[in-house]
Amino acid sequence: MSTTATFSRGTDLAVIGAAGKTGTAVIAALETADTTPVRRVVHTARQAGDRAVDLETGAGLVDALSGCRGVYFIAPNMHPDEPALFERFLAAVAEAGVDHVVYHSVAWPYTPAMPHHIDKARCEDILHASGVQWTVLQPCAYTENFASVLDGSVDALDVPYDPDAPFSFVALSDVATVAARVLVEGTDIHHGATYELGGPDSVSVRQLCAVAGRSVEIEQVSVPVWMERHGRDLPADTRERLAAMFDFYDDHGFVAGSAVTAALLGRAPARVADLVSSMPRR
Ligand SMILES: NC(=O)c1ccc[n+]([C@@H]2O[C@H](COP(=O)([O-])OP(=O)(O)OC[C@H]3O[C@@H](n4cnc5c(N)ncnc54)[C@H](OP(=O)(O)O)[C@@H]3O)[C@@H](O)[C@H]2O)c1
Protein backbone atom coordinates (compact mmCIF):
# COMPACT_ATOMS: atom_id res chain seq x y z
CA MET A 1 0.00 0.00 0.00
CA SER A 2 1.37 3.44 -0.78
CA THR A 3 0.22 6.50 1.10
CA THR A 4 -0.84 9.84 -0.31
CA ALA A 5 -1.23 12.70 2.14
CA THR A 6 -4.19 14.95 1.39
CA PHE A 7 -3.82 17.42 4.28
CA SER A 8 -1.05 19.73 5.38
CA ARG A 9 1.53 18.61 7.96
CA GLY A 10 -0.07 18.43 11.41
CA THR A 11 1.17 19.41 14.84
CA ASP A 12 -0.73 17.27 17.37
CA LEU A 13 0.00 13.78 18.64
CA ALA A 14 -2.61 11.02 19.05
CA VAL A 15 -2.85 7.72 20.90
CA ILE A 16 -5.15 4.99 19.58
CA GLY A 17 -6.38 2.79 22.43
CA ALA A 18 -5.82 5.69 24.84
CA ALA A 19 -8.26 4.48 27.51
CA GLY A 20 -6.74 1.00 27.86
CA LYS A 21 -4.06 -0.26 30.22
CA THR A 22 -1.19 0.64 27.86
CA GLY A 23 -2.82 3.77 26.45
CA THR A 24 -3.43 5.29 29.88
CA ALA A 25 0.28 4.96 30.67
CA VAL A 26 1.34 6.42 27.30
CA ILE A 27 -0.99 9.41 27.69
CA ALA A 28 0.39 10.06 31.20
CA ALA A 29 3.97 9.89 29.92
CA LEU A 30 3.20 12.25 27.02
CA GLU A 31 1.60 14.76 29.37
CA THR A 32 4.76 14.67 31.52
CA ALA A 33 7.19 14.82 28.59
CA ASP A 34 5.92 17.64 26.45
CA THR A 35 3.37 20.36 25.86
CA THR A 36 2.30 19.16 22.42
CA PRO A 37 -1.49 18.67 22.36
CA VAL A 38 -2.30 14.96 22.67
CA ARG A 39 -5.55 13.44 21.40
CA ARG A 40 -7.09 10.52 23.31
CA VAL A 41 -8.49 8.26 20.58
CA VAL A 42 -10.83 5.75 22.20
CA HIS A 43 -13.67 3.37 21.41
CA THR A 44 -16.01 4.70 24.10
CA ALA A 45 -15.67 8.42 24.91
CA ARG A 46 -15.33 8.98 28.67
CA GLN A 47 -14.07 12.54 29.08
CA ALA A 48 -14.18 15.89 27.30
CA GLY A 49 -12.05 15.90 24.17
CA ASP A 50 -12.05 12.12 23.69
CA ARG A 51 -12.17 11.16 19.99
CA ALA A 52 -14.38 8.10 19.58
CA VAL A 53 -13.49 5.78 16.67
CA ASP A 54 -14.27 2.23 15.66
CA LEU A 55 -11.24 0.30 14.46
CA GLU A 56 -13.59 -2.44 13.16
CA THR A 57 -15.14 -0.09 10.59
CA GLY A 58 -12.72 2.86 10.47
CA ALA A 59 -15.51 5.22 11.57
CA GLY A 60 -14.15 8.49 12.97
CA LEU A 61 -10.48 7.71 12.30
CA VAL A 62 -9.74 10.33 9.62
CA ASP A 63 -11.36 13.10 11.70
CA ALA A 64 -9.52 11.94 14.83
CA LEU A 65 -6.13 11.98 13.06
CA SER A 66 -6.38 15.03 10.79
CA GLY A 67 -3.95 17.68 12.02
CA CYS A 68 -1.69 15.14 13.76
CA ARG A 69 2.00 14.75 13.00
CA GLY A 70 2.40 11.51 14.96
CA VAL A 71 0.17 8.70 16.19
CA TYR A 72 0.74 5.77 18.53
CA PHE A 73 -1.24 2.63 17.61
CA ILE A 74 -2.23 0.22 20.38
CA ALA A 75 -4.40 -2.68 19.25
CA PRO A 76 -7.10 -4.22 21.46
CA ASN A 77 -5.59 -7.11 23.41
CA MET A 78 -5.84 -10.55 21.69
CA HIS A 79 -7.87 -9.22 18.77
CA PRO A 80 -8.84 -11.98 16.28
CA ASP A 81 -7.55 -10.00 13.27
CA GLU A 82 -5.16 -7.19 14.25
CA PRO A 83 -3.72 -6.85 10.70
CA ALA A 84 -7.19 -5.99 9.34
CA LEU A 85 -7.60 -3.26 11.97
CA PHE A 86 -4.11 -2.00 11.22
CA GLU A 87 -4.68 -1.81 7.43
CA ARG A 88 -7.85 0.19 8.07
CA PHE A 89 -5.97 2.48 10.45
CA LEU A 90 -3.13 3.03 7.94
CA ALA A 91 -5.63 3.97 5.23
CA ALA A 92 -6.95 6.68 7.57
CA VAL A 93 -3.37 7.77 8.39
CA ALA A 94 -2.74 8.29 4.67
CA GLU A 95 -5.97 10.21 4.18
CA ALA A 96 -5.34 12.40 7.23
CA GLY A 97 -1.73 13.11 6.20
CA VAL A 98 -0.08 11.93 9.43
CA ASP A 99 3.74 11.80 9.13
CA HIS A 100 4.73 9.27 11.79
CA VAL A 101 3.15 6.02 12.99
CA VAL A 102 4.55 4.38 16.12
CA TYR A 103 3.30 0.80 16.37
CA HIS A 104 2.97 -0.95 19.74
CA SER A 105 4.11 -4.47 18.85
CA VAL A 106 5.61 -7.10 21.16
CA ALA A 107 9.01 -8.71 21.75
CA TRP A 108 9.54 -11.82 19.59
CA PRO A 109 6.76 -10.92 17.12
CA TYR A 110 7.74 -13.67 14.67
CA THR A 111 6.82 -16.58 16.92
CA PRO A 112 4.66 -19.00 14.91
CA ALA A 113 3.53 -20.82 18.08
CA MET A 114 1.72 -17.68 19.26
CA PRO A 115 -0.91 -16.40 16.76
CA HIS A 116 -1.25 -13.01 18.46
CA HIS A 117 2.51 -12.47 18.06
CA ILE A 118 2.40 -13.52 14.41
CA ASP A 119 -0.38 -10.99 13.83
CA LYS A 120 1.94 -8.29 15.18
CA ALA A 121 4.76 -9.51 12.89
CA ARG A 122 2.33 -9.16 9.98
CA CYS A 123 1.44 -5.63 11.12
CA GLU A 124 5.13 -4.71 11.24
CA ASP A 125 5.49 -5.97 7.66
CA ILE A 126 2.42 -4.00 6.54
CA LEU A 127 3.82 -0.89 8.22
CA HIS A 128 7.24 -1.24 6.53
CA ALA A 129 5.55 -1.28 3.12
CA SER A 130 2.98 1.43 3.86
CA GLY A 131 4.98 4.47 2.76
CA VAL A 132 4.42 6.30 6.06
CA GLN A 133 7.39 7.02 8.34
CA TRP A 134 7.37 4.55 11.20
CA THR A 135 8.84 3.27 14.44
CA VAL A 136 8.09 -0.04 16.15
CA LEU A 137 8.24 -0.69 19.90
CA GLN A 138 8.49 -4.34 20.97
CA PRO A 139 7.80 -4.59 24.72
CA CYS A 140 8.24 -7.78 26.71
CA ALA A 141 5.55 -8.71 29.29
CA TYR A 142 4.71 -5.83 31.64
CA THR A 143 5.63 -6.18 35.31
CA GLU A 144 2.26 -4.56 36.02
CA ASN A 145 0.48 -7.66 34.69
CA PHE A 146 1.15 -8.84 38.26
CA ALA A 147 0.00 -5.62 39.93
CA SER A 148 -2.17 -7.55 42.37
CA VAL A 149 0.93 -9.38 43.63
CA LEU A 150 3.07 -6.24 43.73
CA ASP A 151 0.53 -4.24 45.72
CA GLY A 152 -0.20 -7.13 48.07
CA SER A 153 -3.87 -7.53 47.20
CA VAL A 154 -3.68 -11.29 46.51
CA ASP A 155 -2.13 -14.08 48.54
CA ALA A 156 -2.76 -16.90 46.04
CA LEU A 157 -2.07 -17.20 42.33
CA ASP A 158 -2.95 -19.92 39.85
CA VAL A 159 -0.52 -19.99 36.94
CA PRO A 160 -1.22 -21.99 33.73
CA TYR A 161 2.48 -22.44 32.91
CA ASP A 162 5.75 -23.25 34.67
CA PRO A 163 6.00 -20.74 37.57
CA ASP A 164 9.80 -21.08 37.34
CA ALA A 165 10.00 -20.05 33.65
CA PRO A 166 12.04 -16.84 33.10
CA PHE A 167 10.56 -13.48 32.06
CA SER A 168 12.21 -10.12 31.39
CA PHE A 169 9.34 -8.16 32.90
CA VAL A 170 9.44 -4.51 31.83
CA ALA A 171 7.71 -1.69 33.69
CA LEU A 172 4.79 -0.37 31.67
CA SER A 173 5.71 3.11 32.88
CA ASP A 174 9.15 2.67 31.25
CA VAL A 175 7.58 1.48 28.00
CA ALA A 176 5.31 4.53 28.11
CA THR A 177 8.25 6.87 28.75
CA VAL A 178 10.01 5.47 25.68
CA ALA A 179 6.80 5.75 23.63
CA ALA A 180 6.46 9.41 24.61
CA ARG A 181 10.10 10.14 23.73
CA VAL A 182 9.76 8.51 20.32
CA LEU A 183 6.52 10.35 19.53
CA VAL A 184 7.79 13.74 20.67
CA GLU A 185 11.20 13.47 18.96
CA GLY A 186 9.54 12.09 15.84
CA THR A 187 10.76 10.88 12.50
CA ASP A 188 14.12 12.69 12.24
CA ILE A 189 15.54 10.42 14.93
CA HIS A 190 13.23 7.41 15.04
CA HIS A 191 11.97 6.65 11.50
CA GLY A 192 12.81 3.08 10.51
CA ALA A 193 13.74 1.96 14.03
CA THR A 194 12.54 -1.17 15.86
CA TYR A 195 13.17 -1.07 19.60
CA GLU A 196 13.02 -4.22 21.74
CA LEU A 197 12.00 -3.25 25.28
CA GLY A 198 12.79 -5.86 27.92
CA GLY A 199 13.30 -5.21 31.61
CA PRO A 200 16.57 -5.67 33.55
CA ASP A 201 15.56 -8.76 35.59
CA SER A 202 15.15 -12.28 34.32
CA VAL A 203 12.73 -13.60 36.91
CA SER A 204 10.08 -16.25 37.16
CA VAL A 205 6.58 -15.70 38.51
CA ARG A 206 7.70 -17.48 41.68
CA GLN A 207 10.67 -15.10 42.04
CA LEU A 208 8.48 -12.07 41.30
CA CYS A 209 6.21 -13.07 44.17
CA ALA A 210 9.26 -13.45 46.45
CA VAL A 211 10.57 -10.01 45.44
CA ALA A 212 7.16 -8.58 46.27
CA GLY A 213 7.87 -9.72 49.83
CA ARG A 214 4.54 -11.47 50.24
CA SER A 215 3.82 -15.06 50.97
CA VAL A 216 1.88 -15.90 47.83
CA GLU A 217 0.67 -19.43 47.39
CA ILE A 218 1.40 -20.42 43.78
CA GLU A 219 -0.62 -23.21 42.21
CA GLN A 220 0.42 -24.40 38.76
CA VAL A 221 -2.74 -25.42 36.91
CA SER A 222 -3.40 -26.86 33.47
CA VAL A 223 -4.58 -24.51 30.75
CA PRO A 224 -8.09 -26.10 30.70
CA VAL A 225 -8.41 -25.62 34.47
CA TRP A 226 -7.29 -21.99 34.17
CA MET A 227 -9.80 -21.44 31.35
CA GLU A 228 -12.57 -22.98 33.40
CA ARG A 229 -11.76 -20.62 36.28
CA HIS A 230 -10.94 -17.41 34.43
CA GLY A 231 -11.76 -17.73 30.75
CA ARG A 232 -15.32 -18.99 30.55
CA ASP A 233 -16.70 -15.70 29.23
CA LEU A 234 -13.94 -15.14 26.69
CA PRO A 235 -14.55 -15.65 22.96
CA ALA A 236 -13.27 -18.98 21.59
CA ASP A 237 -10.58 -17.25 19.52
CA THR A 238 -9.24 -15.40 22.57
CA ARG A 239 -9.17 -18.64 24.56
CA GLU A 240 -7.17 -20.32 21.78
CA ARG A 241 -4.69 -17.44 21.58
CA LEU A 242 -4.23 -17.37 25.34
CA ALA A 243 -3.78 -21.15 25.46
CA ALA A 244 -1.06 -20.96 22.80
CA MET A 245 0.67 -18.18 24.76
CA PHE A 246 0.53 -20.16 28.03
CA ASP A 247 1.97 -23.25 26.30
CA PHE A 248 4.79 -21.15 24.88
CA TYR A 249 5.50 -19.58 28.29
CA ASP A 250 5.55 -23.05 29.79
CA ASP A 251 8.23 -24.17 27.31
CA HIS A 252 10.34 -21.00 27.07
CA GLY A 253 9.23 -18.21 29.39
CA PHE A 254 9.53 -14.86 27.63
CA VAL A 255 12.83 -12.99 27.73
CA ALA A 256 14.10 -9.89 25.95
CA GLY A 257 17.07 -7.53 26.22
CA SER A 258 17.01 -4.36 28.34
CA ALA A 259 19.92 -2.46 26.71
CA VAL A 260 17.69 -0.58 24.27
CA THR A 261 15.20 0.20 27.03
CA ALA A 262 18.02 1.69 29.13
CA ALA A 263 19.45 3.66 26.19
CA LEU A 264 16.09 5.21 25.32
CA LEU A 265 15.25 5.98 28.95
CA GLY A 266 18.71 7.44 29.61
CA ARG A 267 18.73 5.54 32.92
CA ALA A 268 18.42 2.01 34.25
CA PRO A 269 14.97 0.51 33.62
CA ALA A 270 12.84 -0.20 36.69
CA ARG A 271 13.42 -3.53 38.40
CA VAL A 272 10.58 -5.56 39.86
CA ALA A 273 11.69 -4.44 43.34
CA ASP A 274 11.45 -0.77 42.28
CA LEU A 275 7.80 -1.24 41.33
CA VAL A 276 7.06 -2.98 44.62
CA SER A 277 8.47 -0.07 46.60
CA SER A 278 6.64 2.54 44.49
CA MET A 279 3.19 0.87 44.70
CA PRO A 280 0.74 1.61 47.48
CA ARG A 281 0.40 -1.58 49.58
CA ARG A 282 -3.07 -2.99 50.16
N1 LIG B 1 0.22 -6.90 28.63
C1 LIG B 1 1.45 -7.04 28.18
O1 LIG B 1 2.34 -7.49 28.91
C2 LIG B 1 1.78 -6.63 26.77
C3 LIG B 1 3.11 -6.67 26.33
C4 LIG B 1 3.40 -6.29 25.03
C5 LIG B 1 2.39 -5.88 24.18
N2 LIG B 1 1.10 -5.85 24.63
C6 LIG B 1 0.06 -5.41 23.69
O2 LIG B 1 -0.51 -4.20 24.14
C7 LIG B 1 -1.77 -4.03 23.48
C8 LIG B 1 -2.75 -3.36 24.41
O3 LIG B 1 -2.98 -4.13 25.55
P1 LIG B 1 -3.83 -3.50 26.74
O4 LIG B 1 -3.82 -4.52 27.81
O5 LIG B 1 -3.35 -2.12 27.02
O6 LIG B 1 -5.26 -3.45 26.08
P2 LIG B 1 -6.62 -2.90 26.67
O7 LIG B 1 -6.45 -2.40 28.07
O8 LIG B 1 -7.63 -3.95 26.39
O9 LIG B 1 -6.90 -1.60 25.77
C9 LIG B 1 -7.25 -1.72 24.45
C10 LIG B 1 -8.10 -0.55 24.05
O10 LIG B 1 -8.61 -0.87 22.73
C11 LIG B 1 -9.79 -0.14 22.58
N3 LIG B 1 -10.68 -0.79 21.60
C12 LIG B 1 -11.26 -2.01 21.68
N4 LIG B 1 -12.02 -2.23 20.58
C13 LIG B 1 -11.93 -1.10 19.83
C14 LIG B 1 -12.51 -0.69 18.60
N5 LIG B 1 -13.33 -1.50 17.90
N6 LIG B 1 -12.21 0.52 18.13
C15 LIG B 1 -11.38 1.36 18.81
N7 LIG B 1 -10.79 1.03 19.96
C16 LIG B 1 -11.07 -0.19 20.47
C17 LIG B 1 -10.48 -0.12 23.93
O11 LIG B 1 -11.10 1.16 23.99
P3 LIG B 1 -12.25 1.54 25.05
O12 LIG B 1 -11.64 1.37 26.41
O13 LIG B 1 -12.57 2.97 24.75
O14 LIG B 1 -13.39 0.57 24.82
C18 LIG B 1 -9.34 -0.32 24.93
O15 LIG B 1 -9.14 0.80 25.77
C19 LIG B 1 -2.19 -5.42 22.99
O16 LIG B 1 -2.17 -5.43 21.58
C20 LIG B 1 -1.14 -6.34 23.57
O17 LIG B 1 -0.85 -7.44 22.74
C21 LIG B 1 0.78 -6.19 25.90
PDB file of N, CA and C in Angstrom, residues 77-128:
ATOM      1  N   ASN A  77      -6.311  -5.904  23.013  1.00  0.00           N
ATOM      2  CA  ASN A  77      -5.589  -7.115  23.412  1.00  0.00           C
ATOM      3  C   ASN A  77      -6.216  -8.359  22.791  1.00  0.00           C
ATOM      4  N   MET A  78      -5.393  -9.245  22.226  1.00  0.00           N
ATOM      5  CA  MET A  78      -5.842 -10.547  21.689  1.00  0.00           C
ATOM      6  C   MET A  78      -6.951 -10.392  20.641  1.00  0.00           C
ATOM      7  N   HIS A  79      -6.846  -9.393  19.809  1.00  0.00           N
ATOM      8  CA  HIS A  79      -7.871  -9.224  18.775  1.00  0.00           C
ATOM      9  C   HIS A  79      -7.765 -10.372  17.756  1.00  0.00           C
ATOM     10  N   PRO A  80      -8.904 -10.856  17.230  1.00  0.00           N
ATOM     11  CA  PRO A  80      -8.841 -11.980  16.284  1.00  0.00           C
ATOM     12  C   PRO A  80      -8.203 -11.638  14.942  1.00  0.00           C
ATOM     13  N   ASP A  81      -8.143 -10.352  14.567  1.00  0.00           N
ATOM     14  CA  ASP A  81      -7.547  -9.997  13.268  1.00  0.00           C
ATOM     15  C   ASP A  81      -6.923  -8.598  13.346  1.00  0.00           C
ATOM     16  N   GLU A  82      -5.821  -8.501  14.096  1.00  0.00           N
ATOM     17  CA  GLU A  82      -5.165  -7.194  14.250  1.00  0.00           C
ATOM     18  C   GLU A  82      -4.692  -6.627  12.914  1.00  0.00           C
ATOM     19  N   PRO A  83      -4.158  -7.442  11.983  1.00  0.00           N
ATOM     20  CA  PRO A  83      -3.720  -6.853  10.701  1.00  0.00           C
ATOM     21  C   PRO A  83      -4.853  -6.145   9.951  1.00  0.00           C
ATOM     22  N   ALA A  84      -6.080  -6.663  10.027  1.00  0.00           N
ATOM     23  CA  ALA A  84      -7.194  -5.993   9.341  1.00  0.00           C
ATOM     24  C   ALA A  84      -7.455  -4.622   9.960  1.00  0.00           C
ATOM     25  N   LEU A  85      -7.431  -4.554  11.302  1.00  0.00           N
ATOM     26  CA  LEU A  85      -7.597  -3.257  11.970  1.00  0.00           C
ATOM     27  C   LEU A  85      -6.489  -2.300  11.557  1.00  0.00           C
ATOM     28  N   PHE A  86      -5.289  -2.842  11.476  1.00  0.00           N
ATOM     29  CA  PHE A  86      -4.112  -2.003  11.223  1.00  0.00           C
ATOM     30  C   PHE A  86      -4.131  -1.451   9.793  1.00  0.00           C
ATOM     31  N   GLU A  87      -4.554  -2.281   8.833  1.00  0.00           N
ATOM     32  CA  GLU A  87      -4.678  -1.809   7.432  1.00  0.00           C
ATOM     33  C   GLU A  87      -5.676  -0.661   7.360  1.00  0.00           C
ATOM     34  N   ARG A  88      -6.792  -0.830   8.074  1.00  0.00           N
ATOM     35  CA  ARG A  88      -7.849   0.194   8.071  1.00  0.00           C
ATOM     36  C   ARG A  88      -7.309   1.491   8.694  1.00  0.00           C
ATOM     37  N   PHE A  89      -6.575   1.334   9.781  1.00  0.00           N
ATOM     38  CA  PHE A  89      -5.966   2.485  10.450  1.00  0.00           C
ATOM     39  C   PHE A  89      -4.972   3.185   9.518  1.00  0.00           C
ATOM     40  N   LEU A  90      -4.142   2.411   8.810  1.00  0.00           N
ATOM     41  CA  LEU A  90      -3.133   3.026   7.938  1.00  0.00           C
ATOM     42  C   LEU A  90      -3.777   3.756   6.756  1.00  0.00           C
ATOM     43  N   ALA A  91      -4.909   3.260   6.294  1.00  0.00           N
ATOM     44  CA  ALA A  91      -5.625   3.973   5.230  1.00  0.00           C
ATOM     45  C   ALA A  91      -6.067   5.345   5.742  1.00  0.00           C
ATOM     46  N   ALA A  92      -6.532   5.400   6.984  1.00  0.00           N
ATOM     47  CA  ALA A  92      -6.945   6.679   7.574  1.00  0.00           C
ATOM     48  C   ALA A  92      -5.737   7.591   7.803  1.00  0.00           C
ATOM     49  N   VAL A  93      -4.605   7.005   8.205  1.00  0.00           N
ATOM     50  CA  VAL A  93      -3.366   7.771   8.392  1.00  0.00           C
ATOM     51  C   VAL A  93      -2.987   8.475   7.088  1.00  0.00           C
ATOM     52  N   ALA A  94      -3.089   7.721   5.980  1.00  0.00           N
ATOM     53  CA  ALA A  94      -2.741   8.287   4.674  1.00  0.00           C
ATOM     54  C   ALA A  94      -3.695   9.418   4.297  1.00  0.00           C
ATOM     55  N   GLU A  95      -4.980   9.183   4.535  1.00  0.00           N
ATOM     56  CA  GLU A  95      -5.973  10.206   4.184  1.00  0.00           C
ATOM     57  C   GLU A  95      -5.814  11.452   5.050  1.00  0.00           C
ATOM     58  N   ALA A  96      -5.480  11.268   6.309  1.00  0.00           N
ATOM     59  CA  ALA A  96      -5.338  12.403   7.234  1.00  0.00           C
ATOM     60  C   ALA A  96      -3.995  13.111   7.082  1.00  0.00           C
ATOM     61  N   GLY A  97      -3.036  12.472   6.406  1.00  0.00           N
ATOM     62  CA  GLY A  97      -1.732  13.112   6.203  1.00  0.00           C
ATOM     63  C   GLY A  97      -0.828  13.095   7.417  1.00  0.00           C
ATOM     64  N   VAL A  98      -0.955  12.059   8.250  1.00  0.00           N
ATOM     65  CA  VAL A  98      -0.075  11.928   9.426  1.00  0.00           C
ATOM     66  C   VAL A  98       1.322  11.502   8.962  1.00  0.00           C
ATOM     67  N   ASP A  99       2.357  12.104   9.561  1.00  0.00           N
ATOM     68  CA  ASP A  99       3.735  11.805   9.126  1.00  0.00           C
ATOM     69  C   ASP A  99       4.291  10.515   9.735  1.00  0.00           C
ATOM     70  N   HIS A 100       3.967  10.266  11.016  1.00  0.00           N
ATOM     71  CA  HIS A 100       4.726   9.265  11.786  1.00  0.00           C
ATOM     72  C   HIS A 100       3.777   8.325  12.512  1.00  0.00           C
ATOM     73  N   VAL A 101       3.912   7.034  12.256  1.00  0.00           N
ATOM     74  CA  VAL A 101       3.154   6.019  12.993  1.00  0.00           C
ATOM     75  C   VAL A 101       4.119   5.263  13.900  1.00  0.00           C
ATOM     76  N   VAL A 102       3.787   5.209  15.184  1.00  0.00           N
ATOM     77  CA  VAL A 102       4.550   4.379  16.121  1.00  0.00           C
ATOM     78  C   VAL A 102       3.647   3.206  16.493  1.00  0.00           C
ATOM     79  N   TYR A 103       4.127   2.008  16.196  1.00  0.00           N
ATOM     80  CA  TYR A 103       3.303   0.804  16.370  1.00  0.00           C
ATOM     81  C   TYR A 103       3.723   0.059  17.631  1.00  0.00           C
ATOM     82  N   HIS A 104       2.725  -0.213  18.498  1.00  0.00           N
ATOM     83  CA  HIS A 104       2.967  -0.950  19.737  1.00  0.00           C
ATOM     84  C   HIS A 104       2.888  -2.438  19.420  1.00  0.00           C
ATOM     85  N   SER A 105       4.048  -3.052  19.223  1.00  0.00           N
ATOM     86  CA  SER A 105       4.113  -4.472  18.853  1.00  0.00           C
ATOM     87  C   SER A 105       4.386  -5.289  20.117  1.00  0.00           C
ATOM     88  N   VAL A 106       5.267  -6.241  20.022  1.00  0.00           N
ATOM     89  CA  VAL A 106       5.606  -7.101  21.158  1.00  0.00           C
ATOM     90  C   VAL A 106       6.995  -7.677  20.888  1.00  0.00           C
ATOM     91  N   ALA A 107       7.743  -8.009  21.939  1.00  0.00           N
ATOM     92  CA  ALA A 107       9.013  -8.708  21.751  1.00  0.00           C
ATOM     93  C   ALA A 107       8.738 -10.067  21.093  1.00  0.00           C
ATOM     94  N   TRP A 108       9.672 -10.530  20.295  1.00  0.00           N
ATOM     95  CA  TRP A 108       9.538 -11.818  19.587  1.00  0.00           C
ATOM     96  C   TRP A 108       8.266 -11.853  18.728  1.00  0.00           C
ATOM     97  N   PRO A 109       8.013 -10.857  17.878  1.00  0.00           N
ATOM     98  CA  PRO A 109       6.758 -10.924  17.118  1.00  0.00           C
ATOM     99  C   PRO A 109       6.681 -12.147  16.200  1.00  0.00           C
ATOM    100  N   TYR A 110       7.823 -12.493  15.560  1.00  0.00           N
ATOM    101  CA  TYR A 110       7.737 -13.673  14.673  1.00  0.00           C
ATOM    102  C   TYR A 110       7.920 -14.957  15.492  1.00  0.00           C
ATOM    103  N   THR A 111       6.834 -15.344  16.119  1.00  0.00           N
ATOM    104  CA  THR A 111       6.825 -16.576  16.919  1.00  0.00           C
ATOM    105  C   THR A 111       5.608 -17.379  16.470  1.00  0.00           C
ATOM    106  N   PRO A 112       5.814 -18.311  15.510  1.00  0.00           N
ATOM    107  CA  PRO A 112       4.660 -19.005  14.912  1.00  0.00           C
ATOM    108  C   PRO A 112       3.785 -19.738  15.925  1.00  0.00           C
ATOM    109  N   ALA A 113       4.343 -20.099  17.090  1.00  0.00           N
ATOM    110  CA  ALA A 113       3.532 -20.819  18.078  1.00  0.00           C
ATOM    111  C   ALA A 113       2.498 -19.910  18.748  1.00  0.00           C
ATOM    112  N   MET A 114       2.659 -18.592  18.599  1.00  0.00           N
ATOM    113  CA  MET A 114       1.721 -17.677  19.256  1.00  0.00           C
ATOM    114  C   MET A 114       1.029 -16.813  18.194  1.00  0.00           C
ATOM    115  N   PRO A 115      -0.229 -17.139  17.853  1.00  0.00           N
ATOM    116  CA  PRO A 115      -0.909 -16.397  16.765  1.00  0.00           C
ATOM    117  C   PRO A 115      -0.995 -14.894  17.017  1.00  0.00           C
ATOM    118  N   HIS A 116      -1.133 -14.466  18.271  1.00  0.00           N
ATOM    119  CA  HIS A 116      -1.247 -13.007  18.462  1.00  0.00           C
ATOM    120  C   HIS A 116       0.091 -12.313  18.249  1.00  0.00           C
ATOM    121  N   HIS A 117       1.206 -13.045  18.414  1.00  0.00           N
ATOM    122  CA  HIS A 117       2.512 -12.469  18.058  1.00  0.00           C
ATOM    123  C   HIS A 117       2.664 -12.416  16.537  1.00  0.00           C
ATOM    124  N   ILE A 118       2.291 -13.494  15.882  1.00  0.00           N
ATOM    125  CA  ILE A 118       2.399 -13.525  14.410  1.00  0.00           C
ATOM    126  C   ILE A 118       1.589 -12.390  13.788  1.00  0.00           C
ATOM    127  N   ASP A 119       0.420 -12.103  14.362  1.00  0.00           N
ATOM    128  CA  ASP A 119      -0.376 -10.988  13.830  1.00  0.00           C
ATOM    129  C   ASP A 119       0.393  -9.672  13.958  1.00  0.00           C
ATOM    130  N   LYS A 120       1.160  -9.529  15.034  1.00  0.00           N
ATOM    131  CA  LYS A 120       1.938  -8.290  15.183  1.00  0.00           C
ATOM    132  C   LYS A 120       3.111  -8.287  14.190  1.00  0.00           C
ATOM    133  N   ALA A 121       3.711  -9.448  13.920  1.00  0.00           N
ATOM    134  CA  ALA A 121       4.760  -9.512  12.892  1.00  0.00           C
ATOM    135  C   ALA A 121       4.182  -9.098  11.534  1.00  0.00           C
ATOM    136  N   ARG A 122       2.967  -9.550  11.255  1.00  0.00           N
ATOM    137  CA  ARG A 122       2.331  -9.160   9.983  1.00  0.00           C
ATOM    138  C   ARG A 122       2.079  -7.657   9.951  1.00  0.00           C
ATOM    139  N   CYS A 123       1.664  -7.091  11.065  1.00  0.00           N
ATOM    140  CA  CYS A 123       1.439  -5.634  11.121  1.00  0.00           C
ATOM    141  C   CYS A 123       2.751  -4.880  10.884  1.00  0.00           C
ATOM    142  N   GLU A 124       3.842  -5.376  11.465  1.00  0.00           N
ATOM    143  CA  GLU A 124       5.134  -4.706  11.238  1.00  0.00           C
ATOM    144  C   GLU A 124       5.459  -4.717   9.746  1.00  0.00           C
ATOM    145  N   ASP A 125       5.205  -5.855   9.096  1.00  0.00           N
ATOM    146  CA  ASP A 125       5.493  -5.973   7.657  1.00  0.00           C
ATOM    147  C   ASP A 125       4.617  -5.006   6.851  1.00  0.00           C
ATOM    148  N   ILE A 126       3.356  -4.927   7.214  1.00  0.00           N
ATOM    149  CA  ILE A 126       2.424  -4.004   6.537  1.00  0.00           C
ATOM    150  C   ILE A 126       2.903  -2.563   6.721  1.00  0.00           C
ATOM    151  N   LEU A 127       3.365  -2.255   7.918  1.00  0.00           N
ATOM    152  CA  LEU A 127       3.823  -0.893   8.222  1.00  0.00           C
ATOM    153  C   LEU A 127       5.058  -0.542   7.382  1.00  0.00           C
ATOM    154  N   HIS A 128       6.010  -1.493   7.300  1.00  0.00           N
ATOM    155  CA  HIS A 128       7.241  -1.238   6.527  1.00  0.00           C
ATOM    156  C   HIS A 128       6.918  -0.860   5.087  1.00  0.00           C
TER     157      HIS A 128
END
